[in-house]
Coordinates of C-alpha atoms in Angstrom, one line a residue:
M1 CA 0.0 0.0 0.0
Q2 CA 1.3 3.4 -0.9
T3 CA 0.5 6.7 0.6
D4 CA 1.3 10.1 -1.1
N5 CA 1.9 13.3 0.9
T6 CA 2.9 16.8 0.1
V7 CA 5.0 19.0 2.4
E8 CA 5.0 22.8 2.1
A9 CA 8.4 24.6 2.7
T10 CA 9.7 28.1 2.2
G11 CA 9.9 28.8 -1.6
F12 CA 9.4 25.2 -2.7
S13 CA 7.2 22.1 -2.3
A14 CA 8.4 18.5 -1.8
R15 CA 6.6 15.3 -2.5
Y16 CA 7.6 11.9 -1.0
S17 CA 6.1 8.4 -1.0
Q18 CA 5.8 6.1 2.0
V19 CA 5.7 2.3 1.1
L20 CA 4.8 -0.2 3.7
P21 CA 7.4 -3.0 4.0
R22 CA 6.8 -6.3 2.3
T23 CA 8.7 -9.6 1.9
E24 CA 9.7 -10.7 -1.6
Y25 CA 12.0 -13.6 -2.5
I26 CA 12.5 -16.5 -4.9
A27 CA 12.3 -20.0 -3.5
A28 CA 13.8 -23.0 -5.2
V29 CA 14.9 -26.5 -4.4
G30 CA 18.6 -27.3 -4.1
T31 CA 19.0 -30.5 -6.0
D32 CA 22.4 -31.4 -4.5
I33 CA 21.6 -30.3 -0.9
A34 CA 18.0 -31.5 -0.6
S35 CA 16.8 -28.2 0.7
I36 CA 14.5 -25.3 -0.1
V37 CA 16.5 -22.2 -0.8
R38 CA 15.3 -18.7 -0.4
F39 CA 17.2 -15.7 -1.8
D40 CA 16.7 -12.0 -2.7
R41 CA 16.1 -11.5 -6.4
F42 CA 18.8 -8.9 -7.1
S43 CA 21.3 -8.9 -4.3
T44 CA 24.0 -11.0 -2.8
K45 CA 22.6 -11.2 0.7
G46 CA 23.1 -14.9 0.8
I47 CA 20.7 -17.8 1.0
Q48 CA 18.6 -19.6 3.6
H49 CA 18.2 -23.3 3.7
L50 CA 15.1 -25.3 4.8
P51 CA 16.1 -29.0 4.9
L52 CA 13.8 -31.6 3.3
P53 CA 13.7 -34.9 5.2
R54 CA 13.9 -38.1 3.2
S55 CA 14.5 -36.2 0.0
T56 CA 17.6 -36.9 -2.2
R57 CA 16.6 -35.3 -5.5
P58 CA 13.9 -32.6 -5.2
S59 CA 12.6 -31.2 -8.4
A60 CA 9.4 -29.1 -8.5
L61 CA 8.2 -26.6 -5.9
T62 CA 5.1 -24.5 -5.2
F63 CA 3.6 -22.7 -2.2
D64 CA 0.2 -22.5 -0.5
P65 CA 0.0 -18.9 1.0
I66 CA -3.2 -19.7 3.0
R67 CA -1.8 -22.6 5.0
A68 CA 1.9 -21.5 4.6
Y69 CA 3.1 -24.8 3.2
F70 CA 5.7 -25.6 0.5
Y71 CA 4.7 -28.5 -1.7
Y72 CA 7.6 -30.2 -3.6
T73 CA 8.3 -33.4 -5.5
D74 CA 11.3 -35.8 -5.4
I75 CA 12.0 -37.7 -8.7
Q76 CA 14.5 -40.1 -7.2
E77 CA 12.7 -41.2 -4.0
K78 CA 9.4 -40.9 -6.0
F79 CA 7.1 -39.0 -3.7
I80 CA 5.2 -35.8 -3.3
A81 CA 5.5 -34.0 0.1
R82 CA 4.9 -30.7 1.9
V83 CA 6.7 -28.8 4.7
N84 CA 5.4 -25.8 6.6
I85 CA 7.3 -22.5 6.3
K86 CA 8.9 -23.0 9.7
G87 CA 10.2 -26.4 8.7
D88 CA 8.9 -28.3 11.8
I89 CA 6.0 -30.1 10.1
H90 CA 6.7 -32.5 7.2
D91 CA 4.2 -34.8 5.4
I92 CA 4.7 -37.4 2.7
L93 CA 1.5 -37.1 0.6
V94 CA 1.9 -39.5 -2.3
D95 CA 4.5 -42.2 -2.5
D96 CA 2.8 -45.1 -4.4
H97 CA 1.8 -45.5 -8.1
I98 CA 4.1 -42.6 -9.0
G99 CA 7.1 -42.4 -11.4
T100 CA 8.8 -39.1 -12.1
P101 CA 6.8 -36.2 -10.6
S102 CA 8.4 -33.3 -12.4
G103 CA 5.7 -30.7 -12.0
I104 CA 3.3 -29.6 -9.3
A105 CA 0.6 -26.9 -8.7
V106 CA -1.6 -26.2 -5.7
A107 CA -5.1 -24.9 -6.0
Y108 CA -5.3 -23.4 -2.5
I109 CA -8.5 -21.6 -3.4
T110 CA -10.3 -24.9 -4.1
G111 CA -8.3 -27.3 -1.9
L112 CA -6.8 -29.4 -4.7
M113 CA -3.3 -30.6 -5.7
Y114 CA -2.2 -31.3 -9.3
W115 CA 1.0 -32.9 -10.6
A116 CA 2.6 -34.1 -13.8
D117 CA 4.4 -37.4 -14.0
S118 CA 6.7 -37.5 -17.0
S119 CA 7.7 -41.2 -16.9
R120 CA 4.1 -42.5 -16.4
H121 CA 2.8 -40.0 -19.0
E122 CA 0.0 -38.7 -16.8
V123 CA -1.4 -35.7 -15.0
S124 CA -3.3 -36.3 -11.8
V125 CA -5.3 -34.4 -9.2
S126 CA -6.1 -35.1 -5.5
R127 CA -7.1 -33.4 -2.4
L128 CA -4.3 -31.4 -0.6
D129 CA -3.6 -34.4 1.6
G130 CA -3.0 -36.6 -1.4
T131 CA -6.2 -38.7 -1.0
S132 CA -9.0 -39.3 -3.5
R133 CA -6.8 -39.2 -6.6
K134 CA -7.9 -39.3 -10.2
Y135 CA -6.5 -38.6 -13.7
I136 CA -6.7 -35.3 -15.5
S137 CA -4.8 -36.7 -18.4
P138 CA -4.5 -40.6 -18.2
P139 CA -1.5 -42.6 -19.5
D140 CA -3.3 -43.7 -22.6
S141 CA -4.4 -40.1 -23.7
G142 CA -1.4 -39.7 -26.0
C143 CA 0.2 -36.9 -24.0
E144 CA 3.9 -37.8 -24.0
T145 CA 6.3 -36.7 -21.2
P146 CA 4.2 -34.1 -19.4
R147 CA 6.7 -32.0 -17.3
A148 CA 4.8 -29.1 -15.9
V149 CA 1.3 -28.1 -14.7
T150 CA -0.2 -24.8 -13.8
L151 CA -3.5 -23.2 -12.9
S152 CA -5.7 -20.2 -13.9
L153 CA -5.9 -17.4 -11.3
D154 CA -9.3 -18.6 -10.1
H155 CA -8.1 -22.3 -10.1
R156 CA -11.0 -23.3 -12.3
S157 CA -8.9 -24.3 -15.2
V158 CA -5.7 -26.4 -15.4
F159 CA -2.9 -26.3 -18.0
W160 CA -0.2 -28.8 -18.7
N161 CA 2.4 -29.6 -21.4
C162 CA 3.0 -32.7 -23.5
R163 CA 6.2 -33.1 -25.3
Q164 CA 4.9 -31.4 -28.5
S165 CA 1.8 -29.6 -27.3
L166 CA 0.0 -27.5 -24.7
M167 CA -3.3 -28.7 -23.2
T168 CA -6.0 -27.3 -21.0
S169 CA -9.2 -28.5 -19.4
K170 CA -11.6 -27.6 -16.6
A171 CA -10.5 -28.4 -13.0
D172 CA -11.8 -31.9 -13.2
G173 CA -10.3 -32.8 -16.6
S174 CA -13.4 -32.3 -18.6
E175 CA -13.7 -30.2 -21.8
L176 CA -10.2 -30.9 -23.0
V177 CA -8.7 -28.4 -25.5
V178 CA -5.4 -28.4 -27.4
L179 CA -4.0 -24.9 -27.1
V180 CA -0.8 -25.3 -29.1
D181 CA 0.4 -28.1 -31.3
G182 CA 3.4 -28.9 -33.4
L183 CA 6.0 -28.0 -30.9
N184 CA 9.4 -29.7 -30.7
D185 CA 10.2 -30.4 -27.0
V186 CA 8.4 -28.4 -24.3
K187 CA 10.6 -28.0 -21.2
T188 CA 8.2 -26.0 -18.9
L189 CA 4.9 -24.1 -18.6
Q190 CA 4.1 -21.2 -16.3
L191 CA 1.1 -18.8 -15.9
D192 CA 2.0 -15.1 -15.7
P193 CA -0.3 -13.8 -12.9
Y194 CA 0.3 -10.2 -14.0
D195 CA -0.6 -10.4 -17.7
N196 CA -2.8 -13.6 -17.3
V197 CA -1.0 -15.4 -20.2
L198 CA 0.9 -18.6 -20.5
Y199 CA 4.7 -18.8 -21.0
W200 CA 6.6 -21.9 -22.1
I201 CA 10.0 -22.9 -23.3
N202 CA 10.4 -25.0 -26.5
A203 CA 13.8 -26.6 -27.0
L204 CA 15.2 -26.6 -30.5
G205 CA 18.4 -28.5 -30.3
D206 CA 21.2 -26.1 -29.3
T207 CA 18.8 -23.2 -28.6
A208 CA 15.3 -22.7 -27.3
D209 CA 12.4 -20.3 -27.6
L210 CA 10.6 -18.6 -24.8
E211 CA 7.0 -18.0 -26.0
R212 CA 3.7 -16.8 -24.7
I213 CA 0.0 -17.1 -25.6
N214 CA -3.4 -16.0 -24.3
L215 CA -5.4 -18.5 -22.2
N216 CA -7.9 -18.9 -25.0
G217 CA -5.1 -19.9 -27.5
T218 CA -4.8 -16.6 -29.3
D219 CA -2.0 -14.1 -29.9
R220 CA 1.0 -16.5 -29.7
Q221 CA 4.3 -14.5 -29.5
L222 CA 8.0 -15.3 -29.5
V223 CA 9.4 -13.5 -26.4
Y224 CA 13.1 -14.5 -26.3
R225 CA 15.5 -17.0 -27.9
H226 CA 18.7 -18.2 -26.2
A227 CA 20.9 -21.2 -26.0
L228 CA 20.6 -21.3 -22.2
F229 CA 16.9 -22.2 -22.5
A230 CA 17.9 -25.6 -24.0
A231 CA 19.0 -26.8 -20.6
F232 CA 16.3 -25.1 -18.7
H233 CA 15.5 -26.4 -15.2
G234 CA 13.5 -23.7 -13.4
F235 CA 11.3 -20.8 -14.5
T236 CA 9.3 -18.1 -12.6
M237 CA 8.5 -14.4 -12.9
D238 CA 7.5 -11.2 -11.0
S239 CA 6.1 -8.0 -12.3
F240 CA 9.5 -6.8 -13.3
A241 CA 11.4 -9.7 -14.9
L242 CA 11.5 -13.3 -15.9
F243 CA 13.8 -15.7 -14.0
W244 CA 15.2 -19.2 -14.9
S245 CA 17.9 -21.4 -13.5
H246 CA 20.7 -23.4 -15.3
P247 CA 21.6 -26.8 -14.1
I248 CA 25.2 -26.8 -15.1
D249 CA 26.6 -23.4 -14.0
A250 CA 24.3 -23.2 -10.9
K251 CA 23.2 -19.7 -11.7
V252 CA 19.9 -17.9 -11.9
Y253 CA 19.3 -15.6 -14.9
H254 CA 16.7 -13.0 -15.4
V255 CA 15.6 -10.7 -18.3
E256 CA 13.5 -7.6 -17.8
R257 CA 10.1 -7.6 -19.4
G258 CA 10.3 -6.0 -22.8
R259 CA 14.1 -6.2 -23.0
H260 CA 16.6 -8.7 -24.4
S261 CA 19.6 -8.2 -22.2
L262 CA 20.5 -11.1 -19.9
R263 CA 21.6 -10.6 -16.3
T264 CA 22.7 -13.0 -13.6
V265 CA 21.5 -13.2 -10.0
Y266 CA 24.7 -14.0 -8.1
L267 CA 24.0 -15.7 -4.8
V268 CA 27.2 -16.8 -3.0
N269 CA 30.2 -18.8 -4.0
N270 CA 29.6 -22.5 -4.6
S271 CA 25.8 -22.0 -4.7
P272 CA 23.7 -25.2 -5.2
A273 CA 22.1 -26.3 -8.4
L274 CA 18.5 -25.0 -8.3
E275 CA 15.2 -26.2 -9.8
G276 CA 11.6 -25.5 -9.2
L277 CA 11.8 -21.7 -9.0
F278 CA 8.9 -20.0 -7.3
Y279 CA 8.3 -16.2 -6.7
Y280 CA 6.8 -15.2 -3.4
R281 CA 5.6 -11.8 -2.1
S282 CA 3.9 -11.4 1.2
D283 CA 1.3 -8.9 0.1
Q284 CA -0.1 -10.8 -2.9
E285 CA -3.9 -10.7 -3.2
I286 CA -5.6 -14.0 -2.4
S287 CA -9.1 -14.7 -3.7
A288 CA -11.7 -15.8 -1.3
Q289 CA -11.6 -19.5 -0.7
H290 CA -14.1 -21.7 -2.5
Q291 CA -16.5 -23.9 -0.6
C292 CA -14.4 -26.9 -1.8
A293 CA -11.5 -25.7 0.2
I294 CA -13.5 -24.9 3.3
D295 CA -15.2 -28.2 4.0
N296 CA -14.6 -30.0 0.7
G297 CA -18.2 -29.0 -0.3
Q298 CA -19.3 -31.8 2.1
C299 CA -18.2 -34.2 -0.7
S300 CA -17.0 -37.6 0.4
Q301 CA -14.1 -37.6 -2.0
L302 CA -13.4 -34.8 -4.6
C303 CA -15.0 -31.4 -4.9
F304 CA -14.5 -29.3 -8.1
P305 CA -15.6 -25.7 -8.7
D306 CA -18.4 -25.0 -11.2
G307 CA -18.8 -21.2 -11.4
V308 CA -19.9 -20.0 -8.0
S309 CA -21.1 -23.5 -7.2
F310 CA -19.4 -26.9 -7.2
F311 CA -19.9 -30.6 -7.9
C312 CA -18.7 -33.8 -6.2
V313 CA -16.8 -36.5 -8.0
E314 CA -16.5 -40.1 -6.7
V315 CA -13.1 -41.6 -7.6
K316 CA -13.0 -44.9 -5.6
P317 CA -13.8 -48.0 -7.6
L318 CA -17.5 -48.6 -8.1
V319 CA -18.4 -52.0 -6.7
S320 CA -21.4 -53.9 -8.1
N321 CA -23.2 -57.2 -7.0
C322 CA -21.8 -57.1 -3.5
P323 CA -23.7 -60.0 -1.7
G324 CA -25.9 -59.3 1.2
D325 CA -25.6 -60.8 4.7
V326 CA -26.4 -64.5 4.9
Q327 CA -28.3 -66.1 7.9
M328 CA -28.5 -69.9 8.1
Y329 CA -29.6 -72.5 10.6
T330 CA -27.6 -75.7 10.6
Q331 CA -26.3 -78.5 12.7
G332 CA -22.6 -78.0 11.9
T333 CA -20.2 -76.7 9.3
T334 CA -21.7 -75.8 6.0
K335 CA -20.5 -74.8 2.5
V336 CA -22.0 -71.5 1.4
P337 CA -22.0 -70.4 -2.2
W338 CA -22.4 -66.8 -3.5
Q339 CA -21.9 -64.7 -6.7
E340 CA -18.6 -62.7 -6.6
P341 CA -18.8 -58.9 -6.8
T342 CA -17.3 -56.8 -9.6
A343 CA -15.9 -53.3 -9.8
V344 CA -15.0 -50.6 -12.3
S345 CA -12.4 -47.8 -12.1
R346 CA -13.6 -44.2 -12.0
I347 CA -10.3 -42.3 -12.2
Y348 CA -10.6 -41.9 -16.0
G349 CA -13.3 -39.2 -15.7
V350 CA -15.6 -39.0 -18.7
Q351 CA -14.0 -42.0 -20.4
T352 CA -15.4 -45.5 -20.4
P353 CA -15.0 -47.1 -16.9
V354 CA -12.4 -49.8 -16.8
A355 CA -13.2 -53.1 -15.2
L356 CA -11.1 -54.0 -12.2
P357 CA -10.2 -57.5 -10.8
F358 CA -10.3 -57.8 -7.0
R359 CA -6.9 -57.3 -5.4
S360 CA -7.6 -59.7 -2.6
R361 CA -10.4 -61.8 -1.0
T362 CA -10.7 -63.6 2.3
H363 CA -12.8 -66.5 1.1
I364 CA -13.9 -68.1 -2.2
P365 CA -17.5 -69.1 -3.1
G366 CA -18.4 -72.5 -1.7
S367 CA -16.0 -72.3 1.3
T368 CA -16.8 -74.3 4.4
F369 CA -17.9 -72.1 7.3
N370 CA -18.1 -73.0 11.0
L371 CA -20.9 -72.0 13.3
G372 CA -20.8 -68.4 14.2
L373 CA -20.2 -65.1 12.5
T374 CA -17.7 -64.8 9.6
T375 CA -17.0 -61.7 7.6
V376 CA -16.1 -62.1 3.9
V377 CA -14.1 -59.2 2.4
Y378 CA -13.2 -58.3 -1.2
I379 CA -10.8 -55.4 -1.9
F380 CA -10.5 -53.6 -5.2
T381 CA -7.7 -51.2 -6.1
D382 CA -7.4 -49.0 -9.2
D383 CA -4.2 -47.9 -11.0
V384 CA -3.5 -44.9 -8.7
G385 CA -4.2 -46.7 -5.4
N386 CA -7.8 -45.8 -4.7
E387 CA -9.4 -48.6 -2.7
A388 CA -12.9 -49.9 -2.4
K389 CA -14.2 -52.8 -0.3
C390 CA -17.1 -55.3 -0.5
S391 CA -17.9 -57.1 2.8
F392 CA -20.8 -59.2 4.0
N393 CA -21.4 -61.4 7.0
I394 CA -22.2 -65.2 7.0
T395 CA -23.9 -66.2 10.2
L396 CA -24.5 -70.0 10.9
S397 CA -26.7 -70.6 13.9
P398 CA -27.3 -74.1 15.5
I399 CA -30.8 -75.7 15.7
T400 CA -31.5 -77.6 19.0
M401 CA -34.6 -80.1 18.8
T402 CA -36.1 -81.6 22.0
T403 CA -38.8 -84.4 21.8
E404 CA -41.0 -85.2 24.8
A405 CA -43.1 -88.4 24.5
S406 CA -46.3 -88.7 26.7
T407 CA -48.1 -92.0 27.6
I408 CA -51.4 -90.2 27.7
R409 CA -53.3 -90.6 24.4
S410 CA -49.9 -91.3 22.8
T411 CA -49.4 -87.6 22.2
T412 CA -45.9 -86.4 21.0
T413 CA -44.8 -82.8 21.7
V414 CA -42.0 -81.5 19.6
S415 CA -40.3 -78.2 20.5
F416 CA -37.5 -76.3 18.8
R417 CA -35.1 -73.9 20.5
S418 CA -33.0 -71.7 18.3
T419 CA -29.9 -70.4 20.1
S420 CA -27.4 -67.8 18.8
P421 CA -24.2 -66.8 20.5
F422 CA -24.1 -63.4 18.6
P423 CA -24.9 -60.0 19.9
T424 CA -28.0 -58.2 18.8
T425 CA -26.0 -56.2 16.3
T426 CA -25.9 -59.2 14.0
P427 CA -28.4 -59.2 11.1
A428 CA -31.9 -60.3 12.2
P429 CA -33.3 -63.6 10.7
S430 CA -36.2 -63.5 8.3
I431 CA -39.8 -64.1 9.4
F432 CA -39.8 -67.6 7.9
S433 CA -36.6 -68.6 9.7
E434 CA -37.8 -67.1 13.0
Y435 CA -41.0 -69.1 13.1
F436 CA -39.6 -72.2 11.3
P437 CA -39.4 -74.3 14.6
Y438 CA -43.0 -73.6 15.5
I439 CA -44.2 -74.4 12.0
V440 CA -42.4 -77.8 12.0
G441 CA -43.8 -78.6 15.5
S442 CA -47.4 -77.8 14.5
M443 CA -47.1 -79.9 11.4
A444 CA -45.8 -82.9 13.4
I445 CA -48.7 -82.7 15.8
I446 CA -51.2 -82.5 13.0
A447 CA -49.6 -85.5 11.3
V448 CA -49.9 -87.6 14.5
L449 CA -53.6 -86.8 14.9
L450 CA -54.3 -87.6 11.3
I451 CA -52.6 -91.0 11.6
A452 CA -54.7 -91.8 14.8
L453 CA -57.9 -90.8 13.0
V454 CA -57.2 -93.0 10.0
L455 CA -56.4 -96.0 12.2
T456 CA -59.6 -95.5 14.1
I457 CA -61.7 -95.5 10.9
C458 CA -60.0 -98.6 9.6
A459 CA -60.6 -100.5 12.8
C460 CA -64.3 -99.7 12.8
F461 CA -64.6 -100.7 9.2
F462 CA -63.1 -104.1 9.7
G463 CA -65.2 -105.0 12.8
Y464 CA -62.5 -104.4 15.4
C465 CA -64.1 -101.3 16.9
R466 CA -66.5 -102.0 19.8
C467 CA -67.6 -98.5 20.5
S468 CA -71.0 -98.7 18.6
C469 CA -71.7 -102.5 18.4
K470 CA -71.4 -103.5 22.1
P471 CA -74.5 -105.6 23.4
K472 CA -76.7 -104.2 26.1
S473 CA -76.0 -105.2 29.7
R474 CA -77.6 -108.4 31.0
R475 CA -80.9 -108.2 32.9
S476 CA -84.1 -110.4 33.6
I477 CA -86.8 -109.8 31.2
P478 CA -90.1 -111.6 32.0
D479 CA -91.4 -113.8 29.2
Q480 CA -94.7 -112.1 29.1
Q481 CA -93.0 -108.8 28.4
M482 CA -91.4 -110.2 25.4
T483 CA -94.7 -111.7 24.1
S484 CA -97.0 -108.8 24.9
P485 CA -98.7 -107.4 21.9
I486 CA -97.5 -104.2 20.5
S487 CA -100.3 -101.7 20.0
R488 CA -100.7 -99.6 16.9
P489 CA -103.4 -97.3 15.6
I490 CA -106.3 -98.9 13.8
G491 CA -105.8 -98.8 10.0
A492 CA -102.1 -98.1 10.3
P493 CA -99.7 -100.3 8.3
P494 CA -97.8 -103.0 10.0
L495 CA -94.7 -101.8 11.8
Y496 CA -92.6 -104.7 10.5
E497 CA -92.9 -107.2 7.8
H498 CA -91.4 -109.7 10.1
A499 CA -91.1 -109.7 13.8
I500 CA -88.2 -111.1 15.8
T501 CA -88.8 -112.6 19.1
H502 CA -86.1 -113.1 21.7
T503 CA -86.1 -116.1 23.9
Y504 CA -83.5 -116.6 26.5
G505 CA -82.4 -120.1 27.0
P506 CA -81.0 -121.6 30.1
H507 CA -77.5 -120.4 29.4
D508 CA -78.7 -116.9 28.3
E509 CA -78.0 -117.7 24.7
H510 CA -79.6 -115.7 22.0
H511 CA -82.1 -117.5 19.9
Y512 CA -83.7 -115.8 16.9
S513 CA -86.9 -117.0 15.2
T514 CA -88.9 -115.5 12.4
V515 CA -92.7 -115.4 12.5
D516 CA -95.4 -114.2 10.2
P517 CA -96.5 -110.7 10.3
M518 CA -98.4 -109.9 13.4
P519 CA -102.2 -110.1 12.9
D520 CA -104.4 -107.0 13.3
S521 CA -105.9 -108.5 16.4
Y522 CA -102.8 -107.7 18.4
F523 CA -103.4 -104.0 18.0
T524 CA -106.0 -102.3 20.0
K525 CA -108.3 -99.7 18.8

């Protein structure tokens, strides 16, 4: 901030400017000392070192001014890491599925990290902690040897180089556009935050061109041509000049904007070889953080800006046909079959999902399971390390059957008791399985009753049943009672065509005789 004042004096007026102090420096990584180096742009005040633990060949460097972290890559140890500006906090962010991470950019407004991997021929994005990773430019996209990646000022667009072209897309990798084609060998790519244009260096054998172009691909210009660019290893800029480092003579060169005279920034004697130049000023304006950087937009994995809004992207493998929990009642060990789950990769963005085999599984279909609870787990991993799981429980519960026989009416009572040693958090059985013991018991009782009824009917039919054919009890019946006439109304028809008289012999035997129909005289009027 600048304040102008005017002071009145005798016979003249004086004008002076008061400028508030600010911090400006260029940061770089020392490739032979594994440190971050900070130095003044145009003086010989010396350098400051910030050691980088576990690093042996640092390469690219960038800075997050909101969280005060340096992000850097190591192409020998093959990892991406960050260290705070005080040097007391150090985190390894990405160290698997990585080859030669030669370029890095941090979207601190949206909470994302981008990097270019020249040996794997890919450009990737993740959250600032290295999780939820996906491709911006996958290995099979045809982009050969990407070395650098940079972002628009609002972090809603990403730019990267291929060996012979410059590419751009939205922050999530969609709407891919080729900005420049037909180049020879692109060494670097950098966004100019002052003019909002892209700079790159195109090597041409013994010499190289420094060129620029608008972000929409128009107004391409040749800025500078020099043999030093052919061995370029670092590039940055401020509002006054362009800076680059040379890997052989360990110097930093600069050229003023609009001029063609080279100058050298001398540090100290025996200065380290520098790469990954980054210009820092303490009073730079920082746009308001996007919702994606505040709480990740409440997305579970990746959050990308979309104008003033945002959208969520899932990058973990998508698992299909994951079996549900299995509940079985059995007397012992049992083989349980199931259909195996499948998965597809989602790191390729809008391209066709790629089928993934499972990386590991705890059991195979048809395995023998013991009584109790067993968890079956399948793990799927994509090409960049994102992991998804499919898990389900197989619960085998014992069936205990108790039979109680009763001597009364030959009734059999069957009861079932289902026992389970598992807590209530295990999956509940189905309605059928819950009432299965009672259904079987009822059916057994009904079957016994039906059998008894059939036997009773058969016995009566074949003459073995005495319930309805038993003779009356013995008693003395006078003979006259047996021969007394039976009265009937006059004119009524005979009661019987034949009458049967019963005469009891001396041994109470039964004698049956047939007589003619009773005459009408036996009936009284």
